Coordinates of C-alpha atoms in Angstrom, one line a residue:
M1 CA 171.4 45.6 68.2
I2 CA 168.2 44.1 69.5
R3 CA 167.2 47.5 71.0
K4 CA 167.7 49.2 67.7
Q5 CA 165.3 46.8 66.0
I6 CA 162.6 46.9 68.7
I7 CA 162.3 50.7 68.9
P8 CA 161.6 51.3 65.2
E9 CA 159.0 48.5 65.2
A10 CA 157.2 50.0 68.2
M11 CA 157.3 53.5 66.5
Q12 CA 156.1 52.0 63.2
S13 CA 153.2 50.3 65.0
R14 CA 152.2 53.7 66.6
I15 CA 152.5 55.4 63.2
N16 CA 150.3 52.8 61.5
S17 CA 147.8 53.1 64.3
F18 CA 147.7 56.8 63.9
K19 CA 147.3 56.6 60.1
E20 CA 144.5 54.1 60.6
S21 CA 142.7 56.5 63.0
V22 CA 143.0 59.4 60.6
F23 CA 141.7 57.2 57.8
L24 CA 138.7 56.1 59.9
L25 CA 138.1 59.8 60.9
K26 CA 138.0 60.8 57.2
K27 CA 135.7 57.9 56.4
N28 CA 133.1 59.1 58.9
K29 CA 131.8 62.2 57.2
L30 CA 130.0 63.6 60.2
T31 CA 133.0 63.2 62.5
Y32 CA 135.3 64.6 59.9
T33 CA 133.0 67.6 59.5
A34 CA 132.8 68.0 63.3
A35 CA 136.6 67.9 63.5
I36 CA 136.9 70.7 60.8
I37 CA 134.4 72.8 62.8
I38 CA 136.2 72.3 66.0
I39 CA 139.6 73.2 64.4
A40 CA 137.9 76.3 62.9
L41 CA 136.5 77.3 66.4
V42 CA 140.0 76.9 67.9
V43 CA 141.5 79.1 65.2
I44 CA 138.8 81.7 65.7
A45 CA 139.4 81.7 69.5
I46 CA 143.2 82.2 69.0
L47 CA 142.9 84.8 66.3
A48 CA 139.8 86.6 67.7
P49 CA 141.3 90.1 67.7
I50 CA 142.3 89.6 64.0
I51 CA 139.1 87.9 62.8
A52 CA 136.6 90.2 64.6
P53 CA 135.8 93.1 62.2
Y54 CA 135.2 95.5 65.1
P55 CA 137.3 94.4 68.1
S56 CA 136.9 97.8 69.7
H57 CA 133.1 97.2 69.8
V58 CA 133.3 94.2 72.1
Y59 CA 133.3 96.2 75.3
S60 CA 132.8 99.8 74.2
N61 CA 129.4 101.4 73.7
N62 CA 128.4 103.0 70.3
P63 CA 125.0 104.7 70.8
K64 CA 124.7 105.8 67.2
D65 CA 124.6 102.1 66.0
Q66 CA 122.0 100.8 68.4
L67 CA 120.0 97.7 67.3
L68 CA 121.0 97.8 63.6
S69 CA 119.8 94.8 61.6
P70 CA 122.2 92.6 59.8
S71 CA 124.0 94.3 56.9
W72 CA 127.2 94.3 55.0
K73 CA 128.7 96.5 57.7
F74 CA 127.4 94.5 60.6
I75 CA 126.8 91.0 59.3
N76 CA 125.0 89.9 62.6
G77 CA 123.6 93.3 63.4
T78 CA 124.3 95.2 66.6
D79 CA 123.0 95.1 70.2
E80 CA 121.3 97.7 72.4
L81 CA 124.6 99.5 73.1
G82 CA 125.6 99.6 69.4
R83 CA 128.2 96.8 69.7
D84 CA 128.9 94.5 66.8
I85 CA 127.3 91.1 67.6
F86 CA 129.6 89.1 65.3
S87 CA 132.7 90.5 67.0
R88 CA 131.3 89.7 70.4
I89 CA 130.4 86.1 69.2
V90 CA 134.0 85.7 68.0
F91 CA 135.4 86.8 71.3
G92 CA 132.8 84.6 73.0
T93 CA 134.3 81.6 71.2
R94 CA 137.5 82.2 73.1
I95 CA 135.7 82.4 76.5
S96 CA 133.6 79.3 75.9
L97 CA 136.4 77.1 74.6
L98 CA 138.9 78.2 77.2
A99 CA 136.4 77.8 80.1
S100 CA 135.4 74.3 78.9
V101 CA 139.0 73.1 78.5
I102 CA 139.9 74.4 82.0
A103 CA 136.8 72.8 83.5
V104 CA 137.4 69.4 81.8
G105 CA 141.2 69.5 82.6
I106 CA 140.7 70.2 86.3
A107 CA 137.9 67.6 86.5
L108 CA 140.2 65.0 84.9
L109 CA 143.0 65.9 87.3
V110 CA 140.7 65.3 90.3
G111 CA 138.6 62.5 89.0
I112 CA 141.3 60.2 87.4
P113 CA 143.6 59.8 90.5
L114 CA 140.5 59.2 92.7
G115 CA 139.2 56.6 90.3
L116 CA 142.6 54.9 90.1
I117 CA 142.9 54.8 93.9
A118 CA 139.4 53.5 94.5
G119 CA 139.6 50.8 91.8
Y120 CA 143.1 49.6 92.6
Y121 CA 143.1 49.5 96.4
G122 CA 139.4 48.7 96.9
G123 CA 138.1 48.2 100.5
F124 CA 137.5 51.2 102.7
L125 CA 139.1 53.7 100.2
D126 CA 136.9 52.4 97.5
E127 CA 133.8 52.7 99.6
L128 CA 134.6 56.2 100.8
I129 CA 135.5 57.6 97.4
M130 CA 132.6 56.1 95.6
R131 CA 130.0 57.1 98.3
I132 CA 131.2 60.7 98.0
T133 CA 131.0 60.3 94.2
D134 CA 127.5 58.9 94.4
M135 CA 126.5 61.8 96.6
F136 CA 127.5 64.3 93.9
L137 CA 126.0 62.2 91.1
S138 CA 122.6 62.0 92.9
F139 CA 121.9 65.6 91.8
P140 CA 121.2 66.6 88.2
P141 CA 124.3 68.3 86.9
L142 CA 122.8 71.6 85.9
L143 CA 120.8 71.8 89.2
L144 CA 124.0 71.1 91.3
A145 CA 126.0 73.7 89.2
M146 CA 123.3 76.3 89.7
A147 CA 123.3 75.7 93.5
V148 CA 127.1 76.0 93.7
A149 CA 127.2 79.0 91.5
A150 CA 124.4 80.7 93.5
F151 CA 126.3 79.9 96.7
L152 CA 129.6 81.3 95.4
G153 CA 128.1 84.3 93.7
P154 CA 127.5 85.1 90.0
S155 CA 130.7 85.4 88.0
L156 CA 132.4 83.5 85.2
R157 CA 135.1 82.1 87.5
N158 CA 132.6 80.8 90.0
A159 CA 130.6 79.2 87.2
I160 CA 133.7 77.3 86.1
I161 CA 134.3 76.2 89.7
A162 CA 130.7 75.0 89.9
I163 CA 131.0 73.0 86.7
I164 CA 134.3 71.4 87.9
I165 CA 132.5 70.4 91.2
T166 CA 129.7 68.9 89.1
W167 CA 131.8 67.1 86.5
W168 CA 134.7 65.3 88.3
P169 CA 132.6 62.4 89.8
W170 CA 131.8 61.1 86.2
Y171 CA 135.5 60.6 85.5
T172 CA 136.1 59.0 88.9
R173 CA 133.4 56.4 88.3
L174 CA 134.6 55.8 84.7
I175 CA 138.2 55.2 85.7
R176 CA 137.3 53.2 88.7
G177 CA 135.4 50.7 86.6
Q178 CA 138.2 50.5 84.1
T179 CA 140.8 50.0 86.9
V180 CA 138.8 47.2 88.6
S181 CA 138.7 45.2 85.3
I182 CA 142.3 45.9 84.3
K183 CA 144.1 45.3 87.6
E184 CA 143.5 41.6 87.4
K185 CA 145.2 41.3 84.0
E186 CA 148.3 39.3 83.6
F187 CA 150.6 42.2 82.8
V188 CA 149.5 44.0 86.0
K189 CA 150.1 40.9 88.1
A190 CA 153.5 40.5 86.5
A191 CA 154.5 44.1 87.3
R192 CA 153.3 43.6 90.9
S193 CA 155.2 40.4 91.2
I194 CA 158.6 42.0 90.4
G195 CA 158.1 44.7 93.0
T196 CA 156.8 47.6 90.9
S197 CA 155.3 50.3 93.1
S198 CA 151.5 50.8 93.2
G199 CA 151.9 54.4 91.8
V200 CA 153.8 53.2 88.8
I201 CA 151.4 50.3 88.1
M202 CA 148.4 52.7 88.3
F203 CA 149.8 55.5 86.1
K204 CA 152.1 53.6 83.8
H205 CA 150.2 50.3 83.3
I206 CA 146.5 50.8 84.2
L207 CA 145.9 54.4 83.1
P208 CA 147.2 54.1 79.5
N209 CA 144.9 51.1 79.0
S210 CA 141.9 52.9 80.5
I211 CA 142.4 56.3 78.7
A212 CA 140.3 55.6 75.5
P213 CA 136.8 55.9 77.1
V214 CA 138.0 58.9 79.1
I215 CA 139.1 60.7 75.9
V216 CA 135.7 59.9 74.4
Q217 CA 133.8 61.2 77.5
A218 CA 136.0 64.3 77.8
S219 CA 135.4 65.2 74.1
M220 CA 131.7 65.0 74.6
D221 CA 131.8 66.8 77.9
L222 CA 133.4 69.8 76.3
G223 CA 130.2 70.5 74.4
G224 CA 128.1 69.7 77.5
I225 CA 130.2 72.1 79.6
I226 CA 129.8 74.9 77.0
L227 CA 126.0 74.4 77.1
T228 CA 126.0 74.4 81.0
L229 CA 128.1 77.5 81.1
A230 CA 125.8 79.2 78.7
S231 CA 122.8 78.1 80.8
L232 CA 124.3 79.5 84.0
S233 CA 125.1 82.8 82.2
F234 CA 121.6 82.8 80.8
L235 CA 120.2 82.4 84.3
G236 CA 122.4 85.2 85.6
L237 CA 124.7 82.9 87.6
G238 CA 127.7 82.9 85.2
A239 CA 129.4 85.6 83.2
Q240 CA 128.3 89.2 83.9
P241 CA 128.1 92.2 81.6
P242 CA 130.0 93.3 79.6
I243 CA 131.7 89.9 79.1
P244 CA 130.7 88.6 75.6
E245 CA 129.6 85.2 76.7
W246 CA 127.0 83.5 74.4
G247 CA 124.5 82.5 77.1
L248 CA 124.6 86.0 78.6
M249 CA 124.0 87.5 75.1
V250 CA 121.0 85.3 74.6
N251 CA 119.6 86.4 78.0
T252 CA 120.0 90.1 77.2
S253 CA 118.4 89.6 73.8
L254 CA 115.1 88.6 75.3
T255 CA 114.2 92.2 76.1
Y256 CA 114.7 93.2 72.5
F257 CA 113.5 90.0 70.7
M258 CA 110.4 91.5 69.2
N259 CA 112.3 94.4 67.6
A260 CA 115.7 92.8 67.1
W261 CA 115.3 89.1 66.3
W262 CA 119.0 88.8 65.3
Y263 CA 120.3 89.7 68.7
G264 CA 119.7 86.3 70.2
I265 CA 119.6 84.1 67.1
F266 CA 123.2 84.3 66.2
P267 CA 124.7 83.6 69.7
G268 CA 122.2 80.8 70.1
L269 CA 123.3 79.4 66.7
A270 CA 126.9 79.5 67.8
I271 CA 126.0 77.5 70.9
F272 CA 124.1 74.9 68.8
I273 CA 126.9 74.4 66.3
T274 CA 129.6 74.2 68.9
V275 CA 127.8 71.7 71.1
L276 CA 126.8 69.6 68.1
A277 CA 130.3 69.5 66.8
F278 CA 131.8 68.2 70.1
N279 CA 129.0 65.6 70.4
L280 CA 129.6 64.3 66.9
M281 CA 133.3 64.3 67.5
G282 CA 132.8 62.2 70.7
D283 CA 130.6 59.7 68.9
G284 CA 133.3 59.4 66.1
L285 CA 136.1 58.9 68.6
R286 CA 134.1 56.2 70.4
E287 CA 133.8 54.3 67.1
I288 CA 137.5 54.8 66.3
L289 CA 138.9 53.9 69.7
D290 CA 136.6 51.0 70.5
P291 CA 138.3 47.8 69.1
R292 CA 134.8 46.2 68.5
T293 CA 133.8 48.9 66.1
R294 CA 137.2 50.0 64.8
G295 CA 137.5 47.0 62.5
Q296 CA 134.1 47.6 61.0

């Protein structure tokens, strides 16, 4: 009987918290707009073959349509091989979003356990993990990603690997700091006193109470990773032709900029809007998930 009463109360509390978060999201106009843009980008990525007006133009050459300016037929114009730029941008959305999600996901899978171990056990393990982390963080992210991508060879896969190697230390440091402060809380001491294993304490008690700043950081990193991937492709260290990656399209457009201004403008605009949306979303999530600003 008691159990039946407790479960609905817990569920109701979660529902109320979710409703409050949605309300706060709608109240912040910039964050709400960013959320709509991100949802639209996800839909575009999923339905790319349907949304793109000329899906066959993404990889195939059409010499008769070379460097055509924007028109009703080609709303973003065409490139030097006669391919519809808008269709390539649409398919590039899928590449950028998928690559960023993969990079953030793997970086989280590496960084979170290491941060938990370092913060919970302390001592030699903490020193070892954090010194390795500091070694990676001592390099500017883009510079380190460039070095790794150059060492592995230019390709989209290697660019993603380079970004993962660059990004995981940030999550390790973030989770480690959260773990150090939470492991001394009363509920953690109580769990330890009844013989709960360290793994259960770390992943069931500490991690759920440390996840909010990680979510905020990851949401902002999605935009940063898209920008880094575009930068690597722009420098020739990322995606290679004929992959419709935004940074690669901007790089190729430099040769034709004087005669075809539209070639690089629209892919660059796609990068700008996407990165801005994720940054605004991250700022909004920080305000919603932070108890100090949530009540305001």
